[in-house]
Tab-separated table of C-alpha atoms in Angstrom:
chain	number	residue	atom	x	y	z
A	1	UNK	CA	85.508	25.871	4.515
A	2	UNK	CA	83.781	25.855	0.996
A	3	UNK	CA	86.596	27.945	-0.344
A	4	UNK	CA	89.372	25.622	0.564
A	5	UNK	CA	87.228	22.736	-0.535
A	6	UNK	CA	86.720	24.106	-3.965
A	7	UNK	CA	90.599	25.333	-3.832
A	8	UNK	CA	91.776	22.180	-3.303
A	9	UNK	CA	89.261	20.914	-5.923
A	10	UNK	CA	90.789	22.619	-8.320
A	11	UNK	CA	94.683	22.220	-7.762
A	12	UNK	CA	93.699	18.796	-8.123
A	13	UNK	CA	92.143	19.142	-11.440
A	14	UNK	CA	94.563	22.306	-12.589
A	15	UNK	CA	97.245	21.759	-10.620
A	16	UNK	CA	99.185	25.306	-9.676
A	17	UNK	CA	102.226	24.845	-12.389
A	18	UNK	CA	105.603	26.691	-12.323
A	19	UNK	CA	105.309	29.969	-14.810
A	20	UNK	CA	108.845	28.649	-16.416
A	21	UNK	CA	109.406	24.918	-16.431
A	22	UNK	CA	105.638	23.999	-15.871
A	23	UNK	CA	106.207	21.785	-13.274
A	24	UNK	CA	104.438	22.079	-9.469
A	25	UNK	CA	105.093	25.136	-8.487
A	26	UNK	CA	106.168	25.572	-4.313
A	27	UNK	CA	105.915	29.588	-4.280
A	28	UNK	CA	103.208	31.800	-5.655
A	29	UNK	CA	105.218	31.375	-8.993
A	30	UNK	CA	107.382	28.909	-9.595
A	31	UNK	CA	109.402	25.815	-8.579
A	32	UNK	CA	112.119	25.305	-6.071
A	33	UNK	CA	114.706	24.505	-9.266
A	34	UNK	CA	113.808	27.511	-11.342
A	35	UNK	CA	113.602	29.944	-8.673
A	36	UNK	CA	116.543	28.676	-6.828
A	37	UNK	CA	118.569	29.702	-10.310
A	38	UNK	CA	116.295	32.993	-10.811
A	39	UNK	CA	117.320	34.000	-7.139
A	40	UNK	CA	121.134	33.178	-7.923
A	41	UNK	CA	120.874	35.643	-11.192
A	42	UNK	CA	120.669	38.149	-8.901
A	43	UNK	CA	123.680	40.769	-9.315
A	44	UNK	CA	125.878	41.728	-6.275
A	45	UNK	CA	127.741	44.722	-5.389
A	46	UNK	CA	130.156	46.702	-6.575
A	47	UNK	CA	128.267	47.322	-9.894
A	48	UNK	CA	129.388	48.603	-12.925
A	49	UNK	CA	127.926	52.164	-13.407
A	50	UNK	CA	128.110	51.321	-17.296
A	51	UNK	CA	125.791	48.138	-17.912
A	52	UNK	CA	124.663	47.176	-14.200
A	53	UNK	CA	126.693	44.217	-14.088
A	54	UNK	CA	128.607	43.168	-11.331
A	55	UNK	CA	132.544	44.734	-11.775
A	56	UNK	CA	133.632	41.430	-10.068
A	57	UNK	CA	135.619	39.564	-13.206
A	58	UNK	CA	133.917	42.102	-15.950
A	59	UNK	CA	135.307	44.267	-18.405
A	60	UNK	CA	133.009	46.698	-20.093
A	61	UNK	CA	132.489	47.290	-23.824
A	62	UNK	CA	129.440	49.722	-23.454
A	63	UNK	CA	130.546	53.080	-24.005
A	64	UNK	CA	127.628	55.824	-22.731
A	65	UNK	CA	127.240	59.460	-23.799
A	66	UNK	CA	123.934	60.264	-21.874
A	67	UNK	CA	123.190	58.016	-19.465
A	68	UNK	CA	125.232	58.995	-15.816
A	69	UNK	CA	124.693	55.647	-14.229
A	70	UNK	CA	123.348	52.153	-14.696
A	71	UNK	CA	121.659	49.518	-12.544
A	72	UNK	CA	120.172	45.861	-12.939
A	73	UNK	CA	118.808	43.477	-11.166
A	74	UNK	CA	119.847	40.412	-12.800
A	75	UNK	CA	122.131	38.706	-15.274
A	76	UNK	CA	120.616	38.020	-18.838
A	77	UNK	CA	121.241	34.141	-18.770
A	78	UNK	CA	118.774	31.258	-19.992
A	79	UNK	CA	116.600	31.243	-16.899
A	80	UNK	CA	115.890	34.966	-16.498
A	81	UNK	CA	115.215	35.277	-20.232
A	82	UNK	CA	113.003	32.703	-19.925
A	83	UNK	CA	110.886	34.667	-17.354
A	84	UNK	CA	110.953	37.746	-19.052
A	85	UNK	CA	109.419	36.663	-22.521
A	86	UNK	CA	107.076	34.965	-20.716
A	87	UNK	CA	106.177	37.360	-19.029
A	88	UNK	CA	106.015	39.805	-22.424
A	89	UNK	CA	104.934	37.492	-24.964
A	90	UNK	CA	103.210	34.830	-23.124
A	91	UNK	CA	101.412	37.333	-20.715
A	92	UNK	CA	101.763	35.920	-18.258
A	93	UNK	CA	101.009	39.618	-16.394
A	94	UNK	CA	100.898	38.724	-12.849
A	95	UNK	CA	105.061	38.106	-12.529
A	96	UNK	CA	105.359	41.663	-12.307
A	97	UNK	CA	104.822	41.444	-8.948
A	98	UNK	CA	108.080	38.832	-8.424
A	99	UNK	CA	109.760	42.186	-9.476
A	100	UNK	CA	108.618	44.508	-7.040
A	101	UNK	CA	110.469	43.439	-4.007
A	102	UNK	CA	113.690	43.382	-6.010
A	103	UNK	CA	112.970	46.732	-7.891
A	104	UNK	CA	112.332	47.958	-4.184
A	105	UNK	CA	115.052	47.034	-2.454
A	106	UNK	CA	117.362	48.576	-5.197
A	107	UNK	CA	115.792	52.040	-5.238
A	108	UNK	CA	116.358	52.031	-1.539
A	109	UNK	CA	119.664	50.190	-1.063
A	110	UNK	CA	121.621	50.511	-4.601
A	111	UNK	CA	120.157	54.209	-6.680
A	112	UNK	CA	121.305	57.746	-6.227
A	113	UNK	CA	118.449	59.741	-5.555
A	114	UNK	CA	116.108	60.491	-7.869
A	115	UNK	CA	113.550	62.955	-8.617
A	116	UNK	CA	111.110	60.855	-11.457
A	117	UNK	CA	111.066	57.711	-12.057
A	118	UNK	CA	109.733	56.832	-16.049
A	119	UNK	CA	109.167	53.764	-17.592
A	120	UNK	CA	110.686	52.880	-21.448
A	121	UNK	CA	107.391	53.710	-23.330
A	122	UNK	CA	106.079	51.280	-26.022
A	123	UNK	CA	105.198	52.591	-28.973
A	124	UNK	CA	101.102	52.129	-28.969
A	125	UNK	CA	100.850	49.594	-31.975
A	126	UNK	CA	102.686	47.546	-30.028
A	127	UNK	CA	100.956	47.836	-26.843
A	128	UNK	CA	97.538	47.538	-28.482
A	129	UNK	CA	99.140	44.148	-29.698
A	130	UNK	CA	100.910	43.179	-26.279
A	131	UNK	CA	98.183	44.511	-24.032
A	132	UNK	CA	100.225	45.705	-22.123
A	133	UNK	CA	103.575	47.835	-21.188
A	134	UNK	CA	105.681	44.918	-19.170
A	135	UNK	CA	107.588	48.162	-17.356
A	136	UNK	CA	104.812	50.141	-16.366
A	137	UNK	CA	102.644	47.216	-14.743
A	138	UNK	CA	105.575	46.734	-12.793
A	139	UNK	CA	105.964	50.226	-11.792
A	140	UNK	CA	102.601	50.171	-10.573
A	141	UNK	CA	102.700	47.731	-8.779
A	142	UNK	CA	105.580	49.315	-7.194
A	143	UNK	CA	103.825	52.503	-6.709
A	144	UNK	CA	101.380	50.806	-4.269
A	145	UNK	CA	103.502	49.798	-1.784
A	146	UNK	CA	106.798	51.582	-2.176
A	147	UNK	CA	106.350	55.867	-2.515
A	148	UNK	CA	107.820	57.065	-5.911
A	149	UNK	CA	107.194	59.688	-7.940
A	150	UNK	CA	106.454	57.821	-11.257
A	151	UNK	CA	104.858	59.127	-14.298
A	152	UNK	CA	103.703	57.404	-17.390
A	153	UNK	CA	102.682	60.714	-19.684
A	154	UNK	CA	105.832	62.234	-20.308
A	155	UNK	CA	107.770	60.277	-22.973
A	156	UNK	CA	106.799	58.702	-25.521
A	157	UNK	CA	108.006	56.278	-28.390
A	158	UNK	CA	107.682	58.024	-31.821
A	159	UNK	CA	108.128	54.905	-34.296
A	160	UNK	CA	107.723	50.896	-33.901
A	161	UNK	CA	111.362	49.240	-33.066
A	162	UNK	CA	112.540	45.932	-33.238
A	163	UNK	CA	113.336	43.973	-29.774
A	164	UNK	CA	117.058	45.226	-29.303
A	165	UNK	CA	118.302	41.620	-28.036
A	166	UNK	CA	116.649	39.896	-31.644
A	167	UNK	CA	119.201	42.505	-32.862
A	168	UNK	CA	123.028	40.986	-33.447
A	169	UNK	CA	124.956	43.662	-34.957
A	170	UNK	CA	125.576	46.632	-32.655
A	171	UNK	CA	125.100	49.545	-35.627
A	172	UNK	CA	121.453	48.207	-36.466
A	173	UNK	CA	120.769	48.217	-33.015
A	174	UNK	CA	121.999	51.507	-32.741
A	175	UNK	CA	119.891	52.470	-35.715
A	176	UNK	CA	116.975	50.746	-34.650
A	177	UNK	CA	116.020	53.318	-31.900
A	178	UNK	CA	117.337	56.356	-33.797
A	179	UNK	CA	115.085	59.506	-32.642
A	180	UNK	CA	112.269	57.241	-31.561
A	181	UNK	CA	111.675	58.790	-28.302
A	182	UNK	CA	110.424	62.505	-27.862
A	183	UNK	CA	109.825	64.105	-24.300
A	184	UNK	CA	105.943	65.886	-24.652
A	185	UNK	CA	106.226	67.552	-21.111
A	186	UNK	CA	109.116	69.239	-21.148
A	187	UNK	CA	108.895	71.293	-18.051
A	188	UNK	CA	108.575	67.863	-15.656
A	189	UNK	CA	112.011	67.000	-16.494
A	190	UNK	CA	113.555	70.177	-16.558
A	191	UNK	CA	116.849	70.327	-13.985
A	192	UNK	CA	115.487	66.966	-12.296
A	193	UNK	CA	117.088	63.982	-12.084
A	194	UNK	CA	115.353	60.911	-14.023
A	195	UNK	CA	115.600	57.600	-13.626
A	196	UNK	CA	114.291	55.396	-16.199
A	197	UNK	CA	113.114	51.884	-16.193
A	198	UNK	CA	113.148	49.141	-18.541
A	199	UNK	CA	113.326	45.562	-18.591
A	200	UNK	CA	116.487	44.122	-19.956
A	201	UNK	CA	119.012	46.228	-21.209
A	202	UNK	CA	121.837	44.779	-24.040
A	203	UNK	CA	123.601	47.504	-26.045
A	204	UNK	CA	122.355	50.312	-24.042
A	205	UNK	CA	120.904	52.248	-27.204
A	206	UNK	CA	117.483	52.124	-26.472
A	207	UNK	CA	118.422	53.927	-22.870
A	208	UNK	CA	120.649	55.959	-24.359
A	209	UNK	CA	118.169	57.202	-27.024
A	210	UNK	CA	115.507	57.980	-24.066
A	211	UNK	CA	118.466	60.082	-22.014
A	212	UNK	CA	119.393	62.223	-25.039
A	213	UNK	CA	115.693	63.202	-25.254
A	214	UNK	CA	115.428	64.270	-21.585
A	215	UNK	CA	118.406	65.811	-21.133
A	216	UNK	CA	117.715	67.966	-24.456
A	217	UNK	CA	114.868	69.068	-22.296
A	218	UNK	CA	116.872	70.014	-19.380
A	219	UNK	CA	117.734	66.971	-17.344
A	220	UNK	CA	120.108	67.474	-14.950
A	221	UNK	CA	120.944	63.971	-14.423
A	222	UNK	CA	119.486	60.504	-16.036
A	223	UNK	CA	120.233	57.056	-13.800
A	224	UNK	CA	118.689	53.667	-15.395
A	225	UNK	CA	117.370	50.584	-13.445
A	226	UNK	CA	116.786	47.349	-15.553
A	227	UNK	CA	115.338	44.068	-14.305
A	228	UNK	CA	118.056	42.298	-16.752
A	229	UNK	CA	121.382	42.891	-18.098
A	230	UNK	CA	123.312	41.016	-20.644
A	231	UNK	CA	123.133	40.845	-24.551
């Protein structure tokens, strides 16, 4: 009783507000308007092995030398971008558990199988300054209710890049992620198949740079999931 009372105490005084818009929030997260357009985002089969968008009206620019396939979760538009950064750069840290459901239901619906699954590494200055890796707080979280084989130690991110989508012109985002990965346990990748994980993908350079890495080191296959597609 003295736990609702002071619950209620408080929403009156700091009322719950949605993560995005700010207004009351009806779920654990946001407003009915905000998640209504996060939920219709969401991409639909067939996919396009190439970017993860849906193939339904799309033709594909994104040309990829390393990476086998490529999955998403949602369309890069105004609302989902929205969540994202403030999820990275506002920290707001607790929306990586909207993902998990959706990351879930892909591995078990949508991927090939896999043998690892391993986040997109920051590089550590920028961690220390984020507090954070967005992609492997979400992993974990996925790790506790979903069984995966996931592993945080075995690539890592050798120099400080820009954000890829703050990048217009496709040959500096190309350049921007030149040999900035490096795989430091070689033999845990060796003839397995990888998937990796990040959180939006635009150009598919950054990806591509981590799958030229791995399968220099033996991968037999390398499959990326992304929340968000879209540049």
């Amino acid at each position: 009783m003295l736990k609702s009372i002071i619950k209620d105490i408080l929403n009156f005084f700091f009322p719950p507000l949605c993560l995005i818009c700010e207004n009351l929030k009806e779920d654990k997260f946001f407003c009915k308007s905000c998640l209504e357009l996060i939920l219709r985002s969401k991409i639909h089969p067939p996919f396009c092995k190439k970017c993860g968008r849906s193939l339904k009206g799309h033709k594909c620019s994104i040309k990829l030398k390393y990476i086998d396939e490529v999955y998403a979760i949602f369309n890069y538009n105004d609302i989902i971008k929205e969540l994202i950064e403030s999820y990275k750069f506002r920290r707001y840290t607790k929306i990586s558990e909207f993902f998990v459901p959706f990351v879930i239901e892909r591995i078990e619906k949508v991927l090939p199988p896999f043998d690892v699954i391993i986040p997109v590494p920051l590089h550590p200055s920028k961690e220390r300054e984020r507090g954070f890796n967005q992609n492997v707080l979400i992993l974990e979280s996925v790790k506790k209710i979903f069984k995966i084989n996931y592993r945080n130690d075995i690539l890592i991110r050798l120099k400080p890049t820009r954000p890829q989508s703050r990048i217009k012109e496709f040959k500096k985002r190309e350049e921007n992620v030149w040999d900035a990965f490096k795989v430091i346990k070689s033999n845990e990748v060796k003839y397995k198949r990888i998937l990796l994980f990040d959180d939006v993908l635009t150009s598919g350079k950054t990806l591509e740079e981590c799958a030229k890495v791995l399968k220099s080191k033996g991968s037999e296959k390398v499959f990326a999931l992304s929340i968000a597609t879209g540049s």
